[in-house]
Every structure is written in structure tokens, then in C-alpha cells.
Amino acid sequence: MAINLKVNQNRHSVSVDPEKPLLWVLREDLHLPGTKFGCGAGLCGACTVLLDGQAVRSCQTPVGSVGEAAVTTIEDVASLPAGRHVVEAWADLDVPQCGYCQAGQIMSATWLLGQMPQPKDDEIDAAMSGNICRCLTYLRIRKAIRQAANAQAKGSAA
Amino acid sequence: MTALVAVSRRSFLSASLVAGAALCFRARLTLADEAGAGAGVLNVFVRINPDNTVTIGAKNPEIGQGVKTMLPMLIAEELDVDWEQVRIEQTLANDKLYGPQSAGGSRATPVNWLPMRQAGATARQMLVAAASAQWGVAADAITTGGGMVRHAPSGRSATYASLAAAASAVPPPPLDSVPLKPDSTFRIIGTPRRGVDTPAILQGKPLFGIDTALPGMVHAAIEACPVFQGTIASFDGDAARAVKGVLAVVPINSGLVPKGKSDALAVVADSWWTAQQARKLLKIDWDTAAQTRFSTQGYAAQALAAQGGPPQGDILRKGDVAAALSGAARTLSAKYDYPFLAHATLEPQNCTGLFQDGALTLWAPAQSPANGRRQVADILGLPPESITIHMTRIGGGFGRRLMSDYMVQVAQIARAVPGKPVKMIYTRADDIRHDYYRPAGWHDLTAGLDKDGRLVALSDHFVSFGADGEPVRAAEMEETEFPAQIVPNVHFGVTYLPTNLPTGWLRAPTSNAMAFVFQSFLDEAAEAAEVDLPTFVLRTLGEDRMLPAVDRAPQFNTGRARKVIAEACAFAGWDGGRSKGRTGKGRGFGFYFSHAGYFAEVVDATVSGTGEIGIEKIWVVGDIGSQVINPLNAEHQVQGSVIDGLSQAMIGQKVDQVDGAIVQENFDGFPLLRINEAPPEVAVKFVTSPFPPTGLGEPALPPVIPALANAIYAATGRRIRSLPMRLDEAST
């Protein structure tokens, strides 16, 4: 069955089981491997993507349920205003260690700053608590989100 | 990616562990001129490009420890180029060409500190020699810097690129006599450098093993016997084979059962999703009769029973413990234990293989590709040199990928579908239920103090796992376990229980458990001696001296230990510990020496009325020698290690075995610490000492666990003697 998808501003048509998770359609069928498989159960956040700007776990999202929603993945997150600030802060602070979870972290952080431009520390922790980092880079993740929020505030004030 | 490998010049770098302690090196660069050497290729690590950039080979697996950035920094420093000129390529796995290539034991720094610098320095010297010949000036009148060669008296200068072709024809100087820069002139070593792959990670580029994509690639799921060492009695793969897209069902030997037997079935399909769906249709009868008796409850009961009697054997017996205890002014006893742990790397185990024309190519996220090559060669009956191994970036190692089971498995799958690249990926349940676990252990400790509060006797009946008097992997305890080398009367006895669980090294292996046991028990001893733990450890250490290496255990510098303890106390403003108030707030201390690093840590913790543990701040002081090569990464490694220790200790991490199999399947049952559980601050400070630099992937982890346990005692008066920490069960 052909399923139409809008991913990273491009339209795609894939012939797959509608029950196949969006994660595996992105990785296997659309050759976008930046979105990562971690747990397959919505517990680690490595597969986080944006669906019309909303952070979702793509391993728990049957591709047949995506419909008209625009999918944004790590490969194009920098095209979003908040995403650009997040990626720049991540690069500046050298947040990744192994780097495997960081796509998911960045997607969640981008969603957070889209919703809440100046999150408080406990709001950062609450919003990011679904994203596991096995290397435990959390101190730099917090710092990078604060830095991105400040850069975003300066940008919009200018 | 293969450019650095295709060169005809060969260098051999060999490092050896010299009996005893510090790592010493024999480094040898054997360069043979052969026709067709690439222009600008100065040795297997260094290629000068026409645009005056320099391509440097990174030889070790990158698991997030920063080695892909750090080793090239050493080469670039001595090559005398600017970091901005450097391009980095991962080399192939080929230890004959590149020297040891593994990510384990925090050893990349000590093993490579000299050889990598020598590789850079010889290349620089060849460029200088080329300029000297071209200009007809003395080599010692030539200086270098920023990828340029200069002769001040004549005002001449040239780029490395313009000299590269001539330099590549210069006979390389002997590696072990090439002059190296004095530390005071370092311009790259000791400066903060971002990870070489960070930009690609932030763009979602395919870097990791799981991202491997090859033309015509097929995918494999694997159903392995849930009971370790169990085998396939019979199976029916017809229903799985009938699924559209399925290509094959392949019996596999994962390396845990005798050759000729199988303990897993692989389903190969046109997508991993399809393979997983078809896997559910497999019908397998397992033969597990000999292994279902093993369970974690059973081990705990056996350990308790064993500690009621004499140990099976001795690790250390010196002096007369019985006499010393009977003459002691005070004695104390306590039992400590810790559980089996999984590694739970966030990138599940995976590997890609292509078997073609009798040769195998692997794309492996492996911490020890050389071990994998040996095991794959053995199971397939292939000559090791017919196996090519590409080292991918690795989504977390922590010791899990020192094991090579995924390489062994995919090699057999690839052989069953020759000519087709095949990528095998574990599910999270596969990954947690088919790990090589940190072994559990139980300690029954007694200490004796003299009237001055000095430790005069120490005994332990340690119970862990093994057979025939030998521990299983990572279950050993060293006779040097601190402070056994200093205390006059010591008995470390041991009993090994049988298990079918495969065990392995988890970040800071053995130390991650021993530090908790011994630094917590020493806190109890310190209290009995009416001093705080830093005072007690300093008193025990005594004067500055070198304690000798014994077997695998390295020598121990008491002066370096004293220094980090004193610095940590000053850094944290240690005031004897907030130990008397039982106010729900407490401060704890821990010191440990492992992987050649000396670390002292202080934890400020809170415990709520409902037993919830909170961390206010952690202070860390470490001594890893004369240089912190990349301070930006060093701070991060320490912070990650310390929070990893908290993850092991305070959120319920353990795996349980029932009827021979592991119960936990995902991050609900086997939690990893989340951002809302992370401390607000981990302050890190290094003190330097005049010793060659050592590694940082591990040694900061062990002390934080006892420091937290001791902080909880200070806060509540309750001793934590069992991991994971549970305040509802802790005794007082």
C-alpha cells in the first residue's frame, strides 16, 4: 500500500505495511538514518522526531497514522529557528560523547524551545526526562538548552 | 576511508606491558620504500594533502571517549601543524599496521602517548630533511610551525604540501630516537578541542554501526536461546520462511556453546522490520535442562551459606589476622553486596557482514576488533587475514563491545547469504537479555583497630563466580585491594559459585564494585576510630612512597593519593563531614585508584522522608599525570563517569536471573539515569604530577558510589551495604 509522507519539506511515497513504525520507514525506506533506534518501546527517546512541530517517538508511531503531518528529523532540524539555535549550542559546547542519543535530545530540545522559549531548570529537566543519554551528558545538555534559549531571545529581540 | 590503508609504507608500533606497573613502550617504525607510495604519505598515520591540509589516521575505536580526536592531537602536535589544518580519518582494523587498536581499560592514552607523538615527529623530520636538501641549508637551522617550514637566515619558507613529495622519499628517522617537543612548547596538547565527529552527529550523518548501508543489503533479526549455554534441540522455520521478504533462516553458534551446536536462529529478510515480524513465527525447542537451575535468588542463598563456612581459597594471607583481631582495641564487621549489571549501550548490538569469494568484510561497532577477528576466523575456519574489518563509530561501549558475539553471529549469517551484505541488529530485549554481565559479588568483612585508631587487621570472605578456583571474567579481586598492601595482617578468602551467565567488563571493571565495598567499609572503620574518612585514609596511607606492583595490579604512589585527597577536601571545603546531625543532608567522601588514575570525590546528598535520594553537588579531583590532553573532553568524561556511577547506585539498576534466563527486557526494568535525576553540578579539577599521562574513560567512576553511600550515612545514620541502594531496606 502506498503511503504519502511529508518529511523534511519533501514529499515521499512509500509502499510499506502501515503498521511499520515511522522510525523504520525513515531509516530503511527513506534512507534517513539520523533518527536512532534505542528501545522500540518509547522509553529512551532516541527516535524522537517532530510531527507538525510536536515531539513524538517514531518507534511508537505507525507510519499509517502520520497522514498529512509534516515530519521533521535531525537531518533538517536546523531549518527551524529553534532548531538552529539548539544545534549551534550543541556544537559550541561539544555536547555529544558517543553521540547516539543526541538526535533525539536535539529534537526534544527544539520542541521545548518552540513551546517555551525561556524554560526554567526544572522545566528543562521535565521536558527532557524522556530522552536517555547513556553517556550521561546531561550537564552539557542543560547548559546547551539555556544557551540556545538565550541565543533565540537575542535573535528575536534584534 | 581507505586512503590511509592503501599505502605501501608500513609502520609497526608495538606497546608492551613491562612487568609490574607503568606502561612502557617499544615503538618501532619499519618503513619500506615500495613503488607507488602515495604522494605526501609520510607514514601510515600522516598524509600531507596538496591544499596543505593534513590527513591524520585515527586508529582506535571511538565509543564516545574522544579517542578519535585525542590520538590525532598527539600526532598533530609533533607534526607542528595547526589543528585547523587537520582532517581525521578512521583507519581500518589492522594491528600489524597500526599497533594495538582497542577501546578498553582506559589504555589508549598510556599506550599511545609516545608512539603517536613519534609518528608525528618523524613525519615532521622528513619534511625538514626535504627542505634542507632543497635549500642546501643545515636541518638544524630550519624551524616549523603551522604546516610551514622556515629558514630564518635566508628568509626562505615553504608549505608542507610543497615539500610532501620530496619528504615521502626521505628515509624515515628511527622512531624511538626522534626528538620530541618539550611539554612547555605544546600548542595542541592540553588545549580544548571539540570532537571531530560532532558536526556530523548534529546533522544525523550515518556514522554508527547501525547506520551501515550497502547496495543490495539485507537485514537480520536473531532469536537466541534465552537460557545461556542452552542449545537448539529442534526448530521449525517454515512459517517464518513463508513471510514475504524473508530470505533465509540460519542456525547460529553465538560462541557460548560447543562448536557444531547452535544456540540461535537468524531470520534474514529484505528489511529488519520484516525479519522481526517473521522471527515471531519461529518454533524452537531449546535444550536448557542443565542451565535452568541458575537464578539470582539461588546465588544469594549460596553466597550467604558459603560465608558461614571457610572460603574455598585465598587471594591474600599475610601476618596473623586472628591474633591481630583478638588483640585489637576495636573490631567491626559488615557484609556488602552488589548485583549483576547489564551494559545497555544505547546503540543496540549490531554488525554488518559481507561474505564473498571466501573472504569476509565486517562493519563492526567493536571495542576490540582484533578479538573479533580471531573469534570469527575460528568459527568460520577462515585465515584471519581474509577478514577485513571497518571500525564504525560506536553508540556507547562501556565494555560491552569488548566482546565479539555480534561479529561471530553476523559472520555466520553472511556466510549463509554469500554475496549479500547483511546487517544484524538486536532488539533492546535481545541486548539486555544477551549481555556479558558485570558479575555480582558478596563480601564479609572484618577490621581491627589498635588503640590509636590504626587499621591493624582486615579480612574478607569474598564470594563471586568462577570454576576450578578461577574467577569468571571480571569477577576477580586483586590482593592489592586498598589498603591490603599497607595493613600488616590481612586475609582475603574467596569462594566461587558456578553460573551459566556470561560475564564481562563494565566500565571500571571490578573497581566499580570494590570501591563501593572498601571505601564504605573504611568509612565505618573511620567512624570507629572517631575520625572522618579522608583523615583515616591519609593516616592509613602514611608517608609518600611507591607500593610495588603485584601481578596485574600496578604500583601505587601514596603521595599522589595523598595529594588528590587533600585537594578534594580543599575543593569541597570538607569540614569533617556533616555526619552528626542526621538532618537528611549529608556529605560523603570516597577515594579510589584504578586504571592508573587517582581520584578523590565528595558528594553532598539529601534524603527525603520517603527515602528519595537527591544530589546537591559533587566535587572531583583527579591525577592522571603530567598532561590533560584534551581538557574539554576530560571534564566531560569525568562528569559522565561520575553520573554513570550514580546510575549504577541510586536508581535500582540490576539484572535478575530466573530459571537460567535474564528477566529484564527494557529501560523500564533496567533503568538508566535520566536528566531529572542528574546532579545540578559536578565540579572537576585535575592536579598534575610528573608522570606520563594516563586515561580517563574509567577512573573517575568508582569513588562516587561510596562517596554517595557515605553521604547517605551522614544524612540518615543508615549504612548502605547493598547495591542498588534501597533506603527502605538499609540497616541502621
mmCIF file of N, CA and C in Angstrom, chain B residues 9 13 29 33 302 327 332 359 370 463 489 494 549 551 640 655 688 725 729:
data_model
loop_
_atom_site.group_PDB
_atom_site.id
_atom_site.type_symbol
_atom_site.label_atom_id
_atom_site.label_comp_id
_atom_site.label_asym_id
_atom_site.label_seq_id
_atom_site.Cartn_x
_atom_site.Cartn_y
_atom_site.Cartn_z
ATOM 1 N N ARG B 9 53.956 2.059 2.557
ATOM 2 C CA ARG B 9 54.886 2.141 3.675
ATOM 3 C C ARG B 9 54.220 1.519 4.892
ATOM 4 N N LEU B 13 53.977 -0.345 15.348
ATOM 5 C CA LEU B 13 54.106 0.249 16.663
ATOM 6 C C LEU B 13 53.704 -0.811 17.646
ATOM 7 N N LEU B 29 59.176 1.916 13.991
ATOM 8 C CA LEU B 29 58.566 2.282 12.722
ATOM 9 C C LEU B 29 59.394 1.633 11.629
ATOM 10 N N ASP B 33 60.417 1.399 1.509
ATOM 11 C CA ASP B 33 60.032 2.088 0.280
ATOM 12 C C ASP B 33 59.595 1.078 -0.760
ATOM 13 N N GLN B 302 23.286 -19.143 48.219
ATOM 14 C CA GLN B 302 24.565 -19.875 48.235
ATOM 15 C C GLN B 302 25.685 -19.011 48.812
ATOM 16 N N GLY B 327 43.756 -9.087 69.545
ATOM 17 C CA GLY B 327 44.484 -8.065 70.295
ATOM 18 C C GLY B 327 44.038 -6.650 69.972
ATOM 19 N N LEU B 332 35.246 -4.407 63.937
ATOM 20 C CA LEU B 332 33.927 -4.212 63.338
ATOM 21 C C LEU B 332 33.785 -5.149 62.154
ATOM 22 N N ALA B 359 36.113 -14.601 1.321
ATOM 23 C CA ALA B 359 36.619 -13.570 2.235
ATOM 24 C C ALA B 359 35.444 -12.863 2.903
ATOM 25 N N ALA B 370 40.333 -6.801 17.046
ATOM 26 C CA ALA B 370 41.305 -7.899 16.928
ATOM 27 C C ALA B 370 40.751 -9.176 17.556
ATOM 28 N N VAL B 463 32.682 -13.617 47.875
ATOM 29 C CA VAL B 463 32.002 -14.646 47.090
ATOM 30 C C VAL B 463 31.597 -14.047 45.747
ATOM 31 N N ASN B 489 48.163 -7.192 58.817
ATOM 32 C CA ASN B 489 47.528 -8.515 58.916
ATOM 33 C C ASN B 489 46.285 -8.539 58.037
ATOM 34 N N VAL B 494 38.264 -16.425 49.316
ATOM 35 C CA VAL B 494 37.307 -16.328 48.210
ATOM 36 C C VAL B 494 36.596 -17.656 47.981
ATOM 37 N N ALA B 549 54.046 -3.113 42.374
ATOM 38 C CA ALA B 549 53.066 -3.798 41.537
ATOM 39 C C ALA B 549 53.046 -5.278 41.902
ATOM 40 N N ASP B 551 51.360 -8.856 40.227
ATOM 41 C CA ASP B 551 50.628 -9.463 39.115
ATOM 42 C C ASP B 551 50.063 -8.388 38.185
ATOM 43 N N GLY B 640 30.608 12.450 33.057
ATOM 44 C CA GLY B 640 29.841 11.288 32.617
ATOM 45 C C GLY B 640 30.110 10.063 33.479
ATOM 46 N N VAL B 655 20.230 -6.679 37.081
ATOM 47 C CA VAL B 655 19.503 -7.680 36.304
ATOM 48 C C VAL B 655 19.297 -8.908 37.190
ATOM 49 N N THR B 688 48.272 17.975 38.448
ATOM 50 C CA THR B 688 49.235 17.289 37.590
ATOM 51 C C THR B 688 50.378 16.741 38.433
ATOM 52 N N MET B 725 21.118 0.912 45.794
ATOM 53 C CA MET B 725 20.736 1.460 47.096
ATOM 54 C C MET B 725 19.232 1.440 47.268
ATOM 55 N N GLU B 729 15.225 -0.584 52.863
ATOM 56 C CA GLU B 729 15.747 -1.849 53.388
ATOM 57 C C GLU B 729 17.061 -1.688 54.135
#
